[in-house]
Structure formats: C-alpha cells, structure tokens
Coordinates of C-alpha atoms and ligand atoms in Angstrom, one line a residue:
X871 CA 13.2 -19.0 -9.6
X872 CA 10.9 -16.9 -7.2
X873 CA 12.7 -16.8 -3.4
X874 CA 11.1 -19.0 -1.3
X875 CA 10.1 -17.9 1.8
X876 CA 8.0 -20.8 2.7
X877 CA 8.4 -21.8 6.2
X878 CA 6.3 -21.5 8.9
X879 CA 6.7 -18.3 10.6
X880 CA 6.1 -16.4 7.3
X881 CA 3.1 -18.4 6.7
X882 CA 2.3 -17.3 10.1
X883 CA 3.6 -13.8 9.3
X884 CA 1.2 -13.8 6.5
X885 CA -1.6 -15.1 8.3
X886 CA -2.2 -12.6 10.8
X887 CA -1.1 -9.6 7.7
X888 CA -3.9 -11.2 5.8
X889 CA -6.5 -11.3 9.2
X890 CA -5.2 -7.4 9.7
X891 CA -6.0 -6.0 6.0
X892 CA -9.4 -7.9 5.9
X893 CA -10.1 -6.2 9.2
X894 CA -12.4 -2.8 9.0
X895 CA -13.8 -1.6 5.7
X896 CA -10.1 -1.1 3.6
X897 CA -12.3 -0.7 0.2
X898 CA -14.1 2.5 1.6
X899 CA -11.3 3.9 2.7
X900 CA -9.2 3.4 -1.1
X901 CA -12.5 4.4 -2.5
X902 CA -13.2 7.5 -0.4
X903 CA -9.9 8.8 0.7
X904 CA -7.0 8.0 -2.1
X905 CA -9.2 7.3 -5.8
X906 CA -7.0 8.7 -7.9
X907 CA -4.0 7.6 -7.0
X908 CA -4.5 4.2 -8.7
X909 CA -5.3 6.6 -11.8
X910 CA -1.4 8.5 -11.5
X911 CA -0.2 5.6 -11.0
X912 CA -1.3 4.1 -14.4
X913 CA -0.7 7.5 -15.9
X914 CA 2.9 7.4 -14.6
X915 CA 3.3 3.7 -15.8
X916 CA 1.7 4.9 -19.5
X917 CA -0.4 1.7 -19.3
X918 CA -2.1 1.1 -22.8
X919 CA -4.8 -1.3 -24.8
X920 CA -3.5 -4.6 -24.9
X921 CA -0.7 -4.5 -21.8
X922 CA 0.3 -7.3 -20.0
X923 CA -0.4 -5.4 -16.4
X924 CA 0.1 -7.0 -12.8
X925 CA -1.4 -4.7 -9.8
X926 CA 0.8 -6.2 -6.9
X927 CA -1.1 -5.6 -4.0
X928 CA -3.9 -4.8 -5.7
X929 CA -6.6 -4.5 -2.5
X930 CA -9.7 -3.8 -4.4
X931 CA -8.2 -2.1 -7.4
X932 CA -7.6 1.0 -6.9
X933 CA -5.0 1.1 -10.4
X934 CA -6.3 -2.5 -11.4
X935 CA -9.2 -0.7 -12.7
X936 CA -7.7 2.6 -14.0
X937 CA -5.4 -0.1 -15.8
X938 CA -8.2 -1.8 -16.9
X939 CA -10.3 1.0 -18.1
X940 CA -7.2 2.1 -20.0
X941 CA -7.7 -1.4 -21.9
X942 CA -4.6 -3.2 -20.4
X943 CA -4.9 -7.3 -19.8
X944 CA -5.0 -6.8 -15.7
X945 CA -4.1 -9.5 -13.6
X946 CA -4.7 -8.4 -9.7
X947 CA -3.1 -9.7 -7.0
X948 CA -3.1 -9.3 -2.9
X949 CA -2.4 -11.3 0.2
X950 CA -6.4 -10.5 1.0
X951 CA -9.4 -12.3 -0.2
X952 CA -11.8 -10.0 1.4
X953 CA -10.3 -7.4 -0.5
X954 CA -9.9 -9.0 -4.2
X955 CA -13.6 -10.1 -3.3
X956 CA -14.4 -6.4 -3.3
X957 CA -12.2 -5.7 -6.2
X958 CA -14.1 -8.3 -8.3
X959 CA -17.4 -6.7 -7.6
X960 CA -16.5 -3.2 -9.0
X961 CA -14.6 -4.1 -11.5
X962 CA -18.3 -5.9 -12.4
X963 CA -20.0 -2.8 -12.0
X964 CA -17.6 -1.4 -14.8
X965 CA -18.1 -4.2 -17.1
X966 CA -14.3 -4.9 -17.2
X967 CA -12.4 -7.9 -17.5
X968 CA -9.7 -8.5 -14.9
X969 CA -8.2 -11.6 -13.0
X970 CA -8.0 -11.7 -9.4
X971 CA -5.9 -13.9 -7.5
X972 CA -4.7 -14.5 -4.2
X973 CA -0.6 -14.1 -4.0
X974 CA 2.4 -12.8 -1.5
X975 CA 4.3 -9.8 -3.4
X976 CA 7.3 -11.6 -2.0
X977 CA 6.3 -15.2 -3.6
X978 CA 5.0 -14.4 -6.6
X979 CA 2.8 -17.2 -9.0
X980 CA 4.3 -15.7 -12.2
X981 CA 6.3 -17.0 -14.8
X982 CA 9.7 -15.0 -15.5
X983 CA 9.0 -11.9 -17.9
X984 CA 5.3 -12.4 -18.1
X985 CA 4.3 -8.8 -17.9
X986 CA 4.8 -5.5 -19.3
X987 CA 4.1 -3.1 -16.6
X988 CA 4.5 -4.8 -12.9
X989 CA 2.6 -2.1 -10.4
X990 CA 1.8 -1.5 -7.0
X991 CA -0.2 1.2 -5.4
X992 CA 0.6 1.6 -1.7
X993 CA 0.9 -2.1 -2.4
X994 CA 4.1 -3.6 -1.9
X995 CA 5.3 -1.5 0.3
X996 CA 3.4 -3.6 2.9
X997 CA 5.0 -6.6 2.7
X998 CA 7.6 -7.0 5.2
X999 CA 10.3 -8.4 3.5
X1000 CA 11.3 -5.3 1.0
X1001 CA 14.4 -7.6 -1.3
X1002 CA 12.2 -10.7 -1.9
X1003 CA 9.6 -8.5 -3.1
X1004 CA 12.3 -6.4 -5.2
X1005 CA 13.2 -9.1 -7.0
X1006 CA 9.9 -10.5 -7.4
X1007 CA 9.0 -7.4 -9.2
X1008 CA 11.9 -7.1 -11.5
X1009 CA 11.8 -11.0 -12.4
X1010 CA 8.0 -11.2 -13.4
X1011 CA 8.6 -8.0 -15.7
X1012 CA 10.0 -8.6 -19.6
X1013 CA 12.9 -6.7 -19.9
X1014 CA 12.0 -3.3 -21.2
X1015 CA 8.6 -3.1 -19.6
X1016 CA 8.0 -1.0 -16.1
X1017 CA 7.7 -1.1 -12.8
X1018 CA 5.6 1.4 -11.3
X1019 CA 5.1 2.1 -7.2
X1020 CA 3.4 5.1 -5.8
X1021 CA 4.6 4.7 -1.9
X1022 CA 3.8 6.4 1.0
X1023 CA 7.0 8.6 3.0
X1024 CA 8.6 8.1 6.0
X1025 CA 8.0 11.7 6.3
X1026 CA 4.6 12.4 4.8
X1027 CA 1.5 12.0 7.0
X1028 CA 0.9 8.0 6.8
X1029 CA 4.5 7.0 7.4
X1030 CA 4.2 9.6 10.6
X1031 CA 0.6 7.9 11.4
X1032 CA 2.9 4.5 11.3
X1033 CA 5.6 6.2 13.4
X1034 CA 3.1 7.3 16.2
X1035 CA 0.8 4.0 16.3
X1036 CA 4.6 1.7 16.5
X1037 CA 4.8 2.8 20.2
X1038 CA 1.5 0.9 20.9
X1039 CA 1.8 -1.6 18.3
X1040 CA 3.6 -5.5 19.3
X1041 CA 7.7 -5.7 18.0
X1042 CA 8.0 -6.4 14.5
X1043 CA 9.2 -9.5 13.6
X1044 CA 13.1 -9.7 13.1
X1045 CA 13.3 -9.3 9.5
X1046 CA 10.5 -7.3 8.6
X1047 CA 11.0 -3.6 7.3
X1048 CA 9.0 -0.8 7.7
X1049 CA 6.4 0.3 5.2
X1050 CA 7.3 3.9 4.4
X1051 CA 11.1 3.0 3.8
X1052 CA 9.6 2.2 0.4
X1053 CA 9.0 5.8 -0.1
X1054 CA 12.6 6.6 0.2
X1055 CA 14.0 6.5 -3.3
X1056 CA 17.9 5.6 -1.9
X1057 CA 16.3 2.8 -0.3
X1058 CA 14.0 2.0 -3.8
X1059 CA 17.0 2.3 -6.0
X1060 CA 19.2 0.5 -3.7
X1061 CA 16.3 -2.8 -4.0
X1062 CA 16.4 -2.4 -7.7
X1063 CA 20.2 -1.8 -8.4
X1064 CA 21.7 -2.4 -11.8
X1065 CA 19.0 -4.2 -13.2
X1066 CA 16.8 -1.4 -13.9
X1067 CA 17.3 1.8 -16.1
X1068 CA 15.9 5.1 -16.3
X1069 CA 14.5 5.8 -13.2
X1070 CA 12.2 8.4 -11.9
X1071 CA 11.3 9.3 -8.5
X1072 CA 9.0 12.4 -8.0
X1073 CA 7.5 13.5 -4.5
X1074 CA 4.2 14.7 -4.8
X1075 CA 1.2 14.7 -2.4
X1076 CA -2.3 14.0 -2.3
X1077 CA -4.2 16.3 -0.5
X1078 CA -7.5 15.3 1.8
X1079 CA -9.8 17.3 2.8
X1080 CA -12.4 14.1 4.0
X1081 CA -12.4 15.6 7.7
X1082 CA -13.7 18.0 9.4
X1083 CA -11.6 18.0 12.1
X1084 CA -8.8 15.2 13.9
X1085 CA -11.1 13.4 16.0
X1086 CA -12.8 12.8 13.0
X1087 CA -10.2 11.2 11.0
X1088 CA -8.9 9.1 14.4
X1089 CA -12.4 7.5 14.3
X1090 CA -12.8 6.9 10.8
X1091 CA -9.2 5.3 11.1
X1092 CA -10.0 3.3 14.0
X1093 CA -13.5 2.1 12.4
X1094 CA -11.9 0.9 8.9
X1095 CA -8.0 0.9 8.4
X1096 CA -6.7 -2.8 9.5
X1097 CA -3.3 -1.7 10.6
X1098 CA -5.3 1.0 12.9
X1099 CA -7.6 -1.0 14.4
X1100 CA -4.9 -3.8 15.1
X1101 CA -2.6 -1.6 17.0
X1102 CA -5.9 -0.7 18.9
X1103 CA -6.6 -4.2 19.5
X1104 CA -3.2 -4.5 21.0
X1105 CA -3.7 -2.1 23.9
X1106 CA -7.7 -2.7 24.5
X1107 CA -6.8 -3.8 28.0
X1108 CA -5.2 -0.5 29.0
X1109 CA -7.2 2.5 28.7
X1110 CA -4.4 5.1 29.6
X1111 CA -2.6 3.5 26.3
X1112 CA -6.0 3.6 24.6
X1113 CA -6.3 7.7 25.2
X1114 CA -2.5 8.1 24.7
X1115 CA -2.7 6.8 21.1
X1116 CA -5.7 8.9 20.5
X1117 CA -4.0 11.7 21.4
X1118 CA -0.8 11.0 19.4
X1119 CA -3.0 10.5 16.1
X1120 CA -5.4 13.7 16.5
X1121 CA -1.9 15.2 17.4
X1122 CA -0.8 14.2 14.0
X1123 CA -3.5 15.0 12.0
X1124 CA -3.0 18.8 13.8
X1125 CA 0.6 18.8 12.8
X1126 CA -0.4 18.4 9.2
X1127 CA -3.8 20.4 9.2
X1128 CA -3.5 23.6 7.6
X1129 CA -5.9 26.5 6.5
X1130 CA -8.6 27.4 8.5
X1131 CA -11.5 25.5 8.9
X1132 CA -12.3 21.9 7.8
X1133 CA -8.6 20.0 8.2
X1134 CA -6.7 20.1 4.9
X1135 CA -3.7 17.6 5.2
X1136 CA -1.4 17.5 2.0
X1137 CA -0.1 13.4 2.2
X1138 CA 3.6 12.8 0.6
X1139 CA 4.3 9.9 -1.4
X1140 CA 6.4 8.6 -4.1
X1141 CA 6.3 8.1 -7.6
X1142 CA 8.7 5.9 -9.1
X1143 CA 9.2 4.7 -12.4
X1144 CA 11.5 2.6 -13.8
X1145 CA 12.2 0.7 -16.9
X1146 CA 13.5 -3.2 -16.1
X1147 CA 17.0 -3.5 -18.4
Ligands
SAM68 C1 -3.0 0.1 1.7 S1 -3.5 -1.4 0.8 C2 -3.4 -0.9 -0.9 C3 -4.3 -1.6 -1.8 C4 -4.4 -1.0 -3.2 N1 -3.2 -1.2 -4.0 C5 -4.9 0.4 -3.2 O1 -4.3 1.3 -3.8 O2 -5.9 0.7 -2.6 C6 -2.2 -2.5 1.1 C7 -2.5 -3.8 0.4 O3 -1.3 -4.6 0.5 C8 -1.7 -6.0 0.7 N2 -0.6 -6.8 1.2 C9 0.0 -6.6 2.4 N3 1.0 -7.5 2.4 C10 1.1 -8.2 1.3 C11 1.9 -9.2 0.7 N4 2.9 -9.8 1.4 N5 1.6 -9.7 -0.5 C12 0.6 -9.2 -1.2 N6 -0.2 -8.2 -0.8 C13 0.0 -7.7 0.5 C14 -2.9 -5.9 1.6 O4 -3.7 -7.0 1.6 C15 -3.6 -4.6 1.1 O5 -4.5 -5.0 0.1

C-alpha cells in the first residue's frame, strides 16, 4: 500500500507547492532553458515502443514527450494542473498520445508494479518528503524495470540558486527536505537501499548560455520560476531584503559565469539509473 500522508498539513503543504509551481511561466522556462534534458533522461532510462512509462513530476513534459516520441505508453503525472494543462497542449501539437493526471510523487494513484520505466526529470526531487516518494517509486515499478532521475546538485548552480534564495525564503516545514539532496547519490542510494540493483550515478552538466549577462537571468527568474518569485513574494515589504536577494543571485550567476562575453554557466546534475530487484 502507497504511505499515506493524508492529513491536513500536507494537504496544506501541497496546496501552497501546487499555487507556487503554477506561479510565473514554468513551461517557458523547461522549454527554453533545460529541452534536452527530458531527452537524456529517456536515453539514460533506454525507453522503447510499447513501455509502460510514468513521468513523476512531469510539469509539461519535458521527458513525457521524449518518451513518447520514442513510442513508450506515457502516463504523466504532477502536483500542478496549470502545468499538465500545458503539457497536454504540446504533446497535441506532436500528435502523441499521453495521459495526464494530477498526483503527489509521494501518494501515488498507481497500482503495485504497473510500470516499466518510473522517471522524473528535476521532478521528484521537489517533493518535500524524499522516503515516501522513494518508495513510491520503487513500488509502482515491476521488478526488473527502471527508475530513472536526472536531479539537480547541492553543489551545481540551481541547488546554490536554492542555497542563496533560503535566507529570504519562510522556514521549511519540519519534515520537509531539501531539493538538491536528491542530487547527492549517498543520499539517492540510501532512499533506494537493497531493493534496487545496478545502479548508476553520473555527474554531468548542462550548459546555458540563455543570458547575456546576471541581471538578466535574475529577471527572467523572478518573471517565470515559481519558487523565485515566491521567495520574492516573501520579502516584498522590505526593500533592503528585496536588493539583497538580487544581489546574492546576480552574485551567483557571476560565480558560475565563465568565458568572456555573454554568461556561459555549466549546471551540475545527476543521472541515476537503476534497475528495481
Ligand atoms: C522543476 S519542475 C520539473 C518539471 C518537468 N519534469 C521538467 O523536466 O520540466 C518541478 C515539478 O515538480 C512538481 N512537483 C512538486 N512537488 C510535487 C509533488 N509532491 N508531487 C508531484 N509533483 C510535484 C511541480 O509541479 C513541477 O512540475
């Protein structure tokens, strides 16, 4: 059976990560700024015609669609309406066939063992309770099949982004774990444990190039990435925090610009793969 964690204050929880996501223009930002990440994903995952796929945390389907394109049986699921709403309209545009529904990575509405590849592109790593979500993973996937997560690091540039906007953002809720730690693989293998095999972990890094310069990448940020513009909600009353938080970022995005010229940032994640005993 699928941990509950149906009481209030995670419906509440869930509430205000579901108003946060939907905020901005998220679907831009997969489509403009990480593509074909959704695409190594799948690769990594070796998705082919006639797999049983789930996209946890699917947004707007950003490896939904790779995986669909790649003629898997996709079912796609996130916390966000808005954002499967978006999903639903591309994957239109590309003719394809997937199912979109609305689901917590930590609750999943999946029988035991119903899929053969159980995904999540900078997904799952969002929900804030990293076991429940573990082992909702592992118990939707036939045994055999893979789980696939491409997660960002606590090192790379958006676990440091989350590092400098925590500062200014309100106290997590006791419980809740931080994002990046899912791009640690100790921490990955440790959720997993003895009941997957053949694991894989590479670091890699996407590089972006989309701005000119850090002010540039602060605004665009601050225009469309929900968890941005919610920390920036959180300190609208104060304008010295206001500045101070655009300084940090643009300080950031400095720290990882390199070359001369229009900012080149190189973005660590994790790719892990693993095959559910
Ligand atoms: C950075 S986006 C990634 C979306 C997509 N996988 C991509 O590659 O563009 C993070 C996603 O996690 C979803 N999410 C956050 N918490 C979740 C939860 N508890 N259960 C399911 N989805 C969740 C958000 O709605 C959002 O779509």
């Amino acid at each position: 059976m699928a941990r509950s964690t149906d009481d209030a204050a995670d419906r509440t929880l869930k509430e205000r990560h579901r108003a946060m996501w939907a905020l901005g223009d998220y679907p831009s930002i997969a489509a403009e700024i990480i593509p074909e990440l959704g695409t190594i994903l799948v690769e990594a995952c070796q998705v082919g015609p006639g797999d049983a796929v789930l996209d946890v945390a699917a947004g707007a389907g950003n490896a939904a669609i790779p995986a669909a394109l790649a003629g898997a049986e996709v079912v796609a699921c996130d916390l966000t309406p808005e954002l499967l709403e978006a999903g639903r309209a591309a994957a239109e545009h590309y003719g394809l066939r997937i199912t979109w529904r609305e689901a917590d990575a930590e609750n999943l509405p999946y029988a035991n063992r119903a899929f053969d590849t159980v995904m999540s592109c900078v997904g799952v790593m969002f929900a804030p309770h990293h076991q429940a979500s573990a082992d909702e993973l592992v118990r939707v996937c036939r045994p055999g099949g893979t789980i696939g997560l491409l997660s960002w690091t606590p090192d790379g540039f958006i676990g440091q982004m989350f590092a400098a906007m925590k500062p200014y953002a309100p106290p997590p809720p006791p419980g809740s774990q931080p994002p990046p730690l899912w791009g640690s693989l100790d921490h990955v293998r440790a959720l997993f444990g003895e009941r997957v095999s053949d694991v894989s972990g590479d670091l890699r890094t996407l590089r972006v190039e989309a701005f000119a310069e850090p002010v540039e990448f602060r605004e665009y940020f601050k225009r469309g990435y929900g968890p941005t513009i919610a920390v920036y909600r959180n300190i609208a009353d104060d304008p010295d925090r206001v500045a101070a938080l655009d300084h940090d970022l643009d300080e950031l995005a400095r720290r990882f610009g390199h070359g001369a010229g229009r900012l080149r940032m190189e973005w660590e994640y994790l790719l892990f793969t693993a095959r559910v005993v």
